[in-house]
Structure formats: C-alpha cells, structure tokens
C-alpha positions in Angstrom: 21.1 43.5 -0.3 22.2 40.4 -2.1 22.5 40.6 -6.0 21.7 36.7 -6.5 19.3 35.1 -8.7 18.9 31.5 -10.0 18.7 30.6 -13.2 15.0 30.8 -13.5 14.9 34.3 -12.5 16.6 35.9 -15.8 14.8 38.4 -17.0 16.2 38.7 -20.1 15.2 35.2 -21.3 12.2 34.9 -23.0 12.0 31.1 -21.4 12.8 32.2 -17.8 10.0 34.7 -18.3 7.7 31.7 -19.3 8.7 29.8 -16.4 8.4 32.7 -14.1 4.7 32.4 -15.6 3.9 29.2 -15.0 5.3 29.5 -11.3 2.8 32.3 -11.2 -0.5 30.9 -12.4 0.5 27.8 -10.2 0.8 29.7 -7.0 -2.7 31.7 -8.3 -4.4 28.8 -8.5 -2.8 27.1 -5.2 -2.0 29.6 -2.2 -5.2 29.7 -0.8 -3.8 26.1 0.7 -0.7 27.3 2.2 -2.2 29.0 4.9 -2.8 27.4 8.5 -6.4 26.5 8.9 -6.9 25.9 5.0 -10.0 23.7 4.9 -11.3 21.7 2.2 -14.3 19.3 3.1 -14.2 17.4 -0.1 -10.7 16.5 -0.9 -11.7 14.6 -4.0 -14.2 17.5 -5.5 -12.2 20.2 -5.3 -9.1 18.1 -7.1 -11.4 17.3 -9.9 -12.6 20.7 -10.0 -9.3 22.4 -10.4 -8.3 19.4 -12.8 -11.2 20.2 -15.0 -10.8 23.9 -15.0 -7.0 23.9 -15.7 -7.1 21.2 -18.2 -4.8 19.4 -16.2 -5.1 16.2 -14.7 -6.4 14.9 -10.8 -3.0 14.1 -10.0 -1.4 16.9 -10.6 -4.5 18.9 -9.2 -3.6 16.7 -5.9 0.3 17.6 -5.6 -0.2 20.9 -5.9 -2.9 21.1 -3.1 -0.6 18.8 -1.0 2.4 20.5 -2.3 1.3 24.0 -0.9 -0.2 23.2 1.9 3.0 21.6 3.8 4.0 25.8 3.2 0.9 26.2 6.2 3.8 24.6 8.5 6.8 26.8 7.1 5.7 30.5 7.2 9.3 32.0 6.1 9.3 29.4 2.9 5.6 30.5 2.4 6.2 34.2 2.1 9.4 33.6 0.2 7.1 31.7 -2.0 4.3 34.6 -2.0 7.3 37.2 -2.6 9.3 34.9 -5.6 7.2 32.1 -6.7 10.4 30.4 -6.8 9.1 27.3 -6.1 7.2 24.7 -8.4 4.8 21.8 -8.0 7.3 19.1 -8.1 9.3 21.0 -5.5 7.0 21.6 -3.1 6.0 18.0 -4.0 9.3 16.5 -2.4 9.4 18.3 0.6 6.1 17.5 1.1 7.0 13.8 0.9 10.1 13.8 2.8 8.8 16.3 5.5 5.6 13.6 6.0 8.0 11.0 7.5 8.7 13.3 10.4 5.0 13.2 11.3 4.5 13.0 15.2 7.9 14.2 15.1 7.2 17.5 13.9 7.0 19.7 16.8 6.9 23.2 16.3 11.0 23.5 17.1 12.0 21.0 14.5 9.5 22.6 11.8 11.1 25.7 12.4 14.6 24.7 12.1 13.7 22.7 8.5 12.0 26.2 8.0 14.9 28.3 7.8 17.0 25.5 6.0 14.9 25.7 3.6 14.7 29.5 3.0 18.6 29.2 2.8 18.3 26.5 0.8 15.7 29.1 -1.7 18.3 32.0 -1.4 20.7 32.5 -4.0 24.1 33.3 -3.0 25.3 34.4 -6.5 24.2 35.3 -10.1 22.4 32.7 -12.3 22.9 29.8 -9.9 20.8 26.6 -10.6 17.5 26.1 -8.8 17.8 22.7 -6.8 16.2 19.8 -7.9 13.4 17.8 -6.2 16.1 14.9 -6.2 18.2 17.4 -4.4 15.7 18.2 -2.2 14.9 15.1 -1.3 18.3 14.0 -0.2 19.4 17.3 1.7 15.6 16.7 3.7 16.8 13.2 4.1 20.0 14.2 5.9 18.5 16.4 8.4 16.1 14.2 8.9 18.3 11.6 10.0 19.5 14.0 12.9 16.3 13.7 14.1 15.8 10.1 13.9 17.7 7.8 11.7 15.1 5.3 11.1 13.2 8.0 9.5 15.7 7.9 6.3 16.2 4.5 5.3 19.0 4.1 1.6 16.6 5.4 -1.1 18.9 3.1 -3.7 18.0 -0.2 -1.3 14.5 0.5 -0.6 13.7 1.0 -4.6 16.2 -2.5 -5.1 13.6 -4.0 -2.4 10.3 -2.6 -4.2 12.1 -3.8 -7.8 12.3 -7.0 -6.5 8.9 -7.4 -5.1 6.8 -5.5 -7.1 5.7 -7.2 -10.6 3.4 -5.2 -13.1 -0.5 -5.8 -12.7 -1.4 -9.0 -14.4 2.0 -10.6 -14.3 3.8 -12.9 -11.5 7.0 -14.9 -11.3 7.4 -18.5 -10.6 10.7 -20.7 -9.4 10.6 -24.1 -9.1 13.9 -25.2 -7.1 14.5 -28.9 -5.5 16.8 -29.7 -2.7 19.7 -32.7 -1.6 17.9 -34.1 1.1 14.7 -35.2 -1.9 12.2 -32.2 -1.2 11.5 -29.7 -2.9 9.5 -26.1 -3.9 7.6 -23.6 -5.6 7.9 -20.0 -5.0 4.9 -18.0 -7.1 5.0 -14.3 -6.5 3.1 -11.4 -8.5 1.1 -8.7 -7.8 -1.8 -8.7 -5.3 -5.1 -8.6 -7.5 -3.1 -11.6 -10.0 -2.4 -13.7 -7.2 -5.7 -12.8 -5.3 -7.3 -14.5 -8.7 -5.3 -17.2 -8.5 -6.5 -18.0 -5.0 -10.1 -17.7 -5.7 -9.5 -20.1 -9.1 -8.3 -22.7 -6.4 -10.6 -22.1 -4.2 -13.2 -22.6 -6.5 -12.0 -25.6 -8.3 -11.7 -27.3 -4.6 -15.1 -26.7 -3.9 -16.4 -27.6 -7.4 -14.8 -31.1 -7.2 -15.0 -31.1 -3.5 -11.2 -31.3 -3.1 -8.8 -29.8 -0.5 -7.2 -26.6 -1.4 -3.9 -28.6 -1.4 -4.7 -31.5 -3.9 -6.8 -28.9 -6.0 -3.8 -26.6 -6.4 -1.5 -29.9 -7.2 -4.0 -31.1 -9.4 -4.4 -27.3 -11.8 -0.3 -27.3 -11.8 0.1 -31.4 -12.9 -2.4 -30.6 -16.0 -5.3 -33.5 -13.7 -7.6 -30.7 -13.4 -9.5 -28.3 -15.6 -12.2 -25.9 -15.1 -14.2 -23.4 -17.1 -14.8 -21.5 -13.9 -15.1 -17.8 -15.0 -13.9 -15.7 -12.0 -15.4 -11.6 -11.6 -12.8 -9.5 -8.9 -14.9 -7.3 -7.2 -13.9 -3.9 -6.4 -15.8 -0.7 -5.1 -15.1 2.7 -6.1 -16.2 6.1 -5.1 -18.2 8.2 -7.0 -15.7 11.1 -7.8 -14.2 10.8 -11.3 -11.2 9.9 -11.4 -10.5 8.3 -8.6 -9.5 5.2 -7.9 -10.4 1.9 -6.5 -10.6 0.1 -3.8 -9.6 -3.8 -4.1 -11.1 -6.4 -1.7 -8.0 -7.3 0.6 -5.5 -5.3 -1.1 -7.2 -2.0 -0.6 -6.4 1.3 -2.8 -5.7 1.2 -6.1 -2.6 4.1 -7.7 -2.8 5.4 -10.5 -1.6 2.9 -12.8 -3.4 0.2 -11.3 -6.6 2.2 -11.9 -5.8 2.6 -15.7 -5.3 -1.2 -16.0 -8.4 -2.1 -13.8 -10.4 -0.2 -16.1 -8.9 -1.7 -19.1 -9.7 -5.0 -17.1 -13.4 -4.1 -16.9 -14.1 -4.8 -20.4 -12.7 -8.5 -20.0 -15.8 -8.9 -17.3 -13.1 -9.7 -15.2 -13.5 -7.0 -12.9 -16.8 -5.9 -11.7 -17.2 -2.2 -9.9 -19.8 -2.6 -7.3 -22.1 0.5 -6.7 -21.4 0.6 -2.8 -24.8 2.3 -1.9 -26.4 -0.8 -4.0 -24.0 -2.9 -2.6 -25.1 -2.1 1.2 -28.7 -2.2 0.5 -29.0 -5.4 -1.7 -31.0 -7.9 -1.0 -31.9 -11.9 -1.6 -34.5 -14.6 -0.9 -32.1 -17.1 -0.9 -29.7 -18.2 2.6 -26.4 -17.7 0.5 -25.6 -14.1 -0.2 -24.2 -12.8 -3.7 -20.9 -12.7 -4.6 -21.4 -8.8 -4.8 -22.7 -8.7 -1.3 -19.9 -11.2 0.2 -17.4 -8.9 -1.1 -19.0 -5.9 0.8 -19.4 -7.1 3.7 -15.9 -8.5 3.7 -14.6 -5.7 3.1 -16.3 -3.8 5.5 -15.8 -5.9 8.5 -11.8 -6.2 7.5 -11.6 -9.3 10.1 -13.9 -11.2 12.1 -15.9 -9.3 14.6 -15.1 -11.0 17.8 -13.6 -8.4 20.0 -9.9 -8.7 18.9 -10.1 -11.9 16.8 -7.9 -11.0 13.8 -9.1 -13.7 11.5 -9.2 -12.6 7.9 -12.9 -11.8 6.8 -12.5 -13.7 3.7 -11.6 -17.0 5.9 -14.7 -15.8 7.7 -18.7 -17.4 7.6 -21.3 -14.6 6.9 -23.1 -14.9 9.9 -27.1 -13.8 9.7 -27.2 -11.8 12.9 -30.9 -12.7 13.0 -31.0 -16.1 11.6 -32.7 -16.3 8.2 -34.7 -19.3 9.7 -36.4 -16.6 12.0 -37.1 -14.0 9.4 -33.7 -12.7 9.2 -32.9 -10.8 5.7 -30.0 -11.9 4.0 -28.4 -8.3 3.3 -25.5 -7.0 4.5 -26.9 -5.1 7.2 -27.9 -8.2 9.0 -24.4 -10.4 8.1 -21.4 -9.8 9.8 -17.8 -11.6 9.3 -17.1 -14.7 12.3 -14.7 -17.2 12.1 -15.8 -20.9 12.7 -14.7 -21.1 16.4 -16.6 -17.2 17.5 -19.5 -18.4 14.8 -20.1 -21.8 17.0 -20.2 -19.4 19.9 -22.6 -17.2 18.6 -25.0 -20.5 17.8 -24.5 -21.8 20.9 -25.8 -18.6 22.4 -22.9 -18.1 24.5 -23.0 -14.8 24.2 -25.2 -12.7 21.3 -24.7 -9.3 19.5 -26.2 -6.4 18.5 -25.1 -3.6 15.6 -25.0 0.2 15.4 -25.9 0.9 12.0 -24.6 4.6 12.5 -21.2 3.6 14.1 -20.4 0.5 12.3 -19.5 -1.2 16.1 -21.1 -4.3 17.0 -22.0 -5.0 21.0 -21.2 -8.3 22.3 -23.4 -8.8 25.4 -22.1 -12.1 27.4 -24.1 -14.3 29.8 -22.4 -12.4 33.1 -23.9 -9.0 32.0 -21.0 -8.0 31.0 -20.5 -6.2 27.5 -17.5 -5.6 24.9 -17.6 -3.0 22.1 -15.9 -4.2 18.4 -15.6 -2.0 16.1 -15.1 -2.8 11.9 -11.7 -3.0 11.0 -12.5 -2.5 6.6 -10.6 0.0 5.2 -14.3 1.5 3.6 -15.2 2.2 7.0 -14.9 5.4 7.1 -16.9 6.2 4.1 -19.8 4.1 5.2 -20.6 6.0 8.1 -23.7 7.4 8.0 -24.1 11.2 9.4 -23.7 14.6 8.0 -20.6 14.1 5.9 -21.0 12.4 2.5 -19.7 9.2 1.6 -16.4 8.4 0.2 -15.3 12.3 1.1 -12.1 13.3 2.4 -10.6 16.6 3.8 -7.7 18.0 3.2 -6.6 17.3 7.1 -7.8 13.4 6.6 -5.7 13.1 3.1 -2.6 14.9 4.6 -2.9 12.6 8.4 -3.1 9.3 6.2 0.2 11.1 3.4 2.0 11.3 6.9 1.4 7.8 8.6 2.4 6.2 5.6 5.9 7.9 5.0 6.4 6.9 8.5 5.3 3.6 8.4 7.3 2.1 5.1 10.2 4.6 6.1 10.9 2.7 9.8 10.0 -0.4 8.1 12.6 -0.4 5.8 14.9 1.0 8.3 14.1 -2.1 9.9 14.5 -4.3 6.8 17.6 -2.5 6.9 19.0 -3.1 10.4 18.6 -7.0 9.8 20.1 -7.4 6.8 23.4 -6.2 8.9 23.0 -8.1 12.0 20.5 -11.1 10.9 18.4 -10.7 13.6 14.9 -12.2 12.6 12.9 -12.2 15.7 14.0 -8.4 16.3 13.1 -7.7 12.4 9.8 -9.0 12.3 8.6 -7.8 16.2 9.6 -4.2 14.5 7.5 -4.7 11.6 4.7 -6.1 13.4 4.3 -4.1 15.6 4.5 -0.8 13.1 1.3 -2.5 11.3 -0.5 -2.8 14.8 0.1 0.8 15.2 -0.6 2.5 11.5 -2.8 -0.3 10.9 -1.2 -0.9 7.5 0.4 -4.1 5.9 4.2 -4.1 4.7 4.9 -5.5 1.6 8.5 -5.6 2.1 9.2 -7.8 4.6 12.5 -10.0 3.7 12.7 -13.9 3.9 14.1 -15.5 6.8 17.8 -16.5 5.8 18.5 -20.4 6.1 19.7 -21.5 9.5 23.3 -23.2 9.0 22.4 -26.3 10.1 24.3 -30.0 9.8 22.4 -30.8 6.7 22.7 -27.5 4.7 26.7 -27.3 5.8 27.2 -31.2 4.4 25.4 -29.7 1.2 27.8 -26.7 0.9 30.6 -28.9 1.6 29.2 -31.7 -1.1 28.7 -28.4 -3.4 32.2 -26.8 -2.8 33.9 -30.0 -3.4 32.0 -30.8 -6.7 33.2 -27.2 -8.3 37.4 -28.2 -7.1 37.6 -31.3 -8.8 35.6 -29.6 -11.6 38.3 -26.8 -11.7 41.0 -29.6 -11.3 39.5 -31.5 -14.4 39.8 -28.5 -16.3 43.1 -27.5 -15.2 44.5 -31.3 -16.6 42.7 -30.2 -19.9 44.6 -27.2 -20.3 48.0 -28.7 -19.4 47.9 -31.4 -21.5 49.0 -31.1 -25.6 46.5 -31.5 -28.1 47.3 -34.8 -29.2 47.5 -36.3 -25.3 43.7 -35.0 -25.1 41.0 -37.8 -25.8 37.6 -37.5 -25.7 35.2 -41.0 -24.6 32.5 -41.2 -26.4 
C-alpha cells in the first residue's frame, strides 16, 4: 500500500486540516452532479440557488456544477474524488475546460484513457508532494490532447497575444491613422463590439437625419462638418434569473465583466434592458415599429428569412407579414426580417409566407406549389419557444453541449490562425474558419489580416524606404568621423 500524500493531506497542520474542509463541504454541496444522468432542468435556478445559500457567488456556483460533472465521464477520478476529496473547484474547473475541446471526440476509449491519466496524475508517489496546479493541469491535458488531434491544442502564449491584441476593455477602442507613397491613405478604428456597435448606429443616424450617405456622414463627424445631439439607447434583453447576464443585439452574450459595466451603463440611459415577454407582445398604431420592438425582432430572426439568405437582420426591412394597409398589427409577431431584394419578392407576390408561432419557422409557399421551411437563426431562439419549458431556461446537458462546441470552435480556429501564420496561406485560412462558423454557428473574433501582397509598388517603396535609412546611417557615420571643429551645422 503506498505511503504517499500531497501536501494538502497533512494531518498534523492545522491549515491542511482547513483545506481538507473546504474540499469537503465543496464536494457536499456538489457530487450529486458527478454522476451520469445528473439532471438539472434549470441551469440558471439552481446556480442562483446554491449561490444564495452558500454565500458565494453565481459564478462560482456555475464551476463547481460544471466542474463536477465532467467527473460523470471519469468514474475512477470520481471515486477517487468520493474517497479523498483531493480535488477542488478550480481543478476540476481546468479539466473541465480542456477536456470540452475534445467534444465529438470523446469516445468512450479516449475518455477512459484521460481517465486513468488522471488518477495517476491524483496519486501521490511520495510523502508531502505538491498537489498540481490548474495551470499544470491544463498543460499536461493539453499534451495528450494533441495525440488525439493537434488542432485541438493551439500555443496558449499566442492565442492570449492574439486576444490581447484584439480585445479592448468595454467602452474603449483604438484608432491609427496611417498614409501611404502612392497618395492614399487609412483609418483603422477597432474597440470592443457594443463601443463600436454605437458608433455605427451614431452614423447611421446622423446620415439619415441629414439625409446623407453613410460614407460622407462618417467623413463629415471625423472632419468636425457635422454635429448632432442624437442621444443613442443600446438595447439589450436579459433573462429573468438574477444574475445573469445579457444578451447584446448582434454581439450576443454578455461575461461577467461586461455585465457589471452594462449595468453601470444603465444609469447613463445609455443602455435600455428590454422585458422580452413585453418586448414580444408590444404593440403600435403607427406603420414604423419601436426601437424596442426593431431590436427584438432583429434579434430574433438573426438574418433575413429567405430560406438561406444570410443578410444581416439589422441591414434587413421589417416586413408586415400581413400588410398594415390590410389590418395588419404592427408587433413583432406579424414582422419578420427581409432584405430589399427577398422583400420586393414578397410584394410582388412571387411567393408568400406563413409563421409558426410555436416553432419560430416561417413557410415559404411558391407559385409551383412547392414549399421551403426557414427557420430563425437569433441566438434568443431557443428561449422564445413556446411549449412546456420556461423561457430563458437551460439544463445542465444544454450548458455543458454549448461549454463543449465552443472549446472546439476557438481551439481549431486558432489552430488555424496558427497554421497560416507559418505558411501564409490565406484562402486555406479563411475556408477553415468559415467553414468552423457554418458548423458551430458561431462568429471568430480572431481572424488575422490578410498580409500585403509583394507587389511592384510595395517592393519600389521598400527599396525607396531601405535606401533612405543607408544614406541616413552614412550621414551619421561622416558625423562621427569628423573632429569637432571640422563639424558645422547650416542653419
């Protein structure tokens, strides 16, 4: 029988008795998820329950349900865990994370083997070793996991250099203005999604106001020719489950942080938090729809409704499905999201449409008799649906299914970031990336900027360029050669 204990496992230190404890009252208010078949119905609930209970807070409550339940998969590392309580939140945490990016891949054989690893990993060989870190864990996962596919377990150090460099703090954006030999020149803004979302609604609403292109209205704000005391309100819905967070017309969820600032954003009357069951059953007189109501529906339709038009709802029309001039209501169960050219369609009675109200999916029926099924593409969709679950509810099943498609996603997107940053191979980069989103139904917001082609122009500039910098070097090399008295300045 093996004499080895970590560290934690002293039992004659008062703190690694403590610890022990906290382990314990962790695993008494958690194991019920580790085994298979654990069900919650209300993901959301039962995190703010537990939160509220323990005095803790949702997020926490969260990992720890995530964290044990990945032990539903690993039945030697959960009765180690039931045996030792070795194992704390953040721990379970990180091999919860890493273990989602195996996903589809994790087949009953390759579970197993990360099983046993894991209990080795778990087993001390010696007296008083050190328990390993969730950054250890995390890197050992990784390295298996690239024996069972590569792409899987992009360089943690570049893809948090990539997300640096995109990612700006709410409310803040970076701007470089650079010009060019040939005469033209640039202007690269980049910021956070809700800050430059704002900024595109301020254009867009100074164009209309002064009934100017979206082009010479921007040109017009930036050269001081244009001002406007248009007072914009961002929109955004959230569920009705303390705590959580919300969601952000066109740039969906909101984390943690960005849910503290939105609420500190609220009292600017900046943001506005629609009720969504007010939202969906709102109602106007008048032919134009709210702002509250455009922002629904919007978001609810996700793209235009033409079977496999991807036209972004907000470049949409709100189309009356019965036309207000015939009694139709405007409310958002009678508008629906068509771009110009499937709008014209639809007035030209070329083909007409029908909703189900349950479903979400609208029925295109064409002059031939034949038929074609759309279905919404909003991210809310799944918490409109009427039926006999509750709105804006998630299982446990849902929350894990959605934790595993998106540490797949961004981890073979980065590979794939990756890959062309060795060979330079743009079509091949993008195709990779493009077709990931069509499949997980996601957007990456790490894509990297096509590199300059070498062409005549840019190689005469290099050349110009490299020159310039030798006879400044030479210059300065005649400087330093020359005695102080031979040196004379020209005024």
């Amino acid at each position: 029988m093996s004499t080895g204990y970590f560290a934690t496992e002293r039992q004659d230190d008062q703190i690694s008795v403590a610890g022990q404890a906290m382990r314990d009252a962790e695993y008494s208010i958690f194991h019920a998820y580790a085994e298979p078949g654990a069900i919650i119905d209300d993901f959301e609930l039962v995190s703010q329950r537990i939160a509220s209970a323990a005095g803790r807070t949702v997020s926490w409550a969260e990992s720890g349900i995530l964290g044990y339940s990945v032990l539903a998969d690993l039945p030697k590392l959960r009765q180690m865990q039931a045996d030792m309580r070795r194992l704390d939140i953040t721990r379970l945490s990180a091999i919860e994370t890493v273990l989602n990016r195996l996903n589809d891949l994790a087949t009953p054989e390759v579970l197993a083997e990360f099983d046993d690893y894991l209990v080795k990993v778990f087993t001390p060989r010696s007296a008083g070793m050190e328990l390993p870190s969730a950054t250890s864990l995390k890197r050992r996962l990784r390295d298996r996991i690239k024996q069972v596919d590569a792409k899987l377990a992009p360089s943690p150090k570049k893809t948090k250099a990539r997300k640096k460099a995109k990612d700006a703090p709410f409310g803040t954006c970076q701007g470089v203005f650079y010009g060019q030999d040939d005469g033209d020149a640039g202007l690269n803004i980049s910021g956070d999604s809700a800050t430059i979302g704002l900024m595109d609604m301020y254009v867009g609403a100074v164009a209309k106001e002064h009934k100017l292109s979206r082009d010479d209205a921007l040109q017009m704000i930036l050269t001081g020719q244009q001002h406007s005391s248009i007072q914009l309100v961002l929109h955004v819905f959230s569920p009705k489950t303390p705590g959580a967070g919300y969601f952000v017309p066109g740039f969906g969820w909101s984390g943690a942080d960005g849910t503290e600032i939105i609420d500190a954003l609220k009292e600017t009357a900046k943001v506005k938090v629609i009720d969504l069951d007010e939202a969906e059953h709102a109602e106007t007189d008048a032919y134009v729809p709210t702002e509250a109501m455009k922002a629904f529906v919007q978001t609810r339709d996700g793209t235009c409704r033409w079977p496999g038009c991807n036209v972004a709802a907000r470049r949409c029309q709100l189309d009356h499905r019965i036309p207000y001039g015939n009694g139709g209501k405007t409310t958002p169960s009678n508008l629906f999201c068509l771009c110009q050219r499937h709008h014209n369609i639809k007035t030209d009675r070329r083909a007409t449409y029908v909703v189900d109200h349950v479903t979400g999916e609208v029925v295109w029926l064409f002059d031939d008799g034949t038929f074609q099924v759309s279905e919404p593409d909003g991210l809310i969709v799944e918490y409109l649906a009427e039926g006999e679950n509750p709105r804006w509810k998630s299982t446990l099943e849902q929350r894990r299914k959605r934790r595993r498609d998106s540490a797949e996603f961004n981890a073979r997107c980065h590979s794939a970031v990756e890959q062309y940053e060795k060979d330079y191979d743009w079509e091949a980069c993008v195709e990779t990336i493009t077709t990931l989103e069509d499949k997980f139904g996601r957007k990456f917001e790490y894509a990297p900027e096509k590199m300059p082609e070498i062409t005549p122009e840019l190689l005469a500039s290099l050349k110009r360029h490299l020159r310039d910098l030798e006879l400044e070097r030479e210059g300065f090399e005649e400087c330093d050669s020359a005695s102080p008295e031979s040196v004379v300045f020209s005024p």
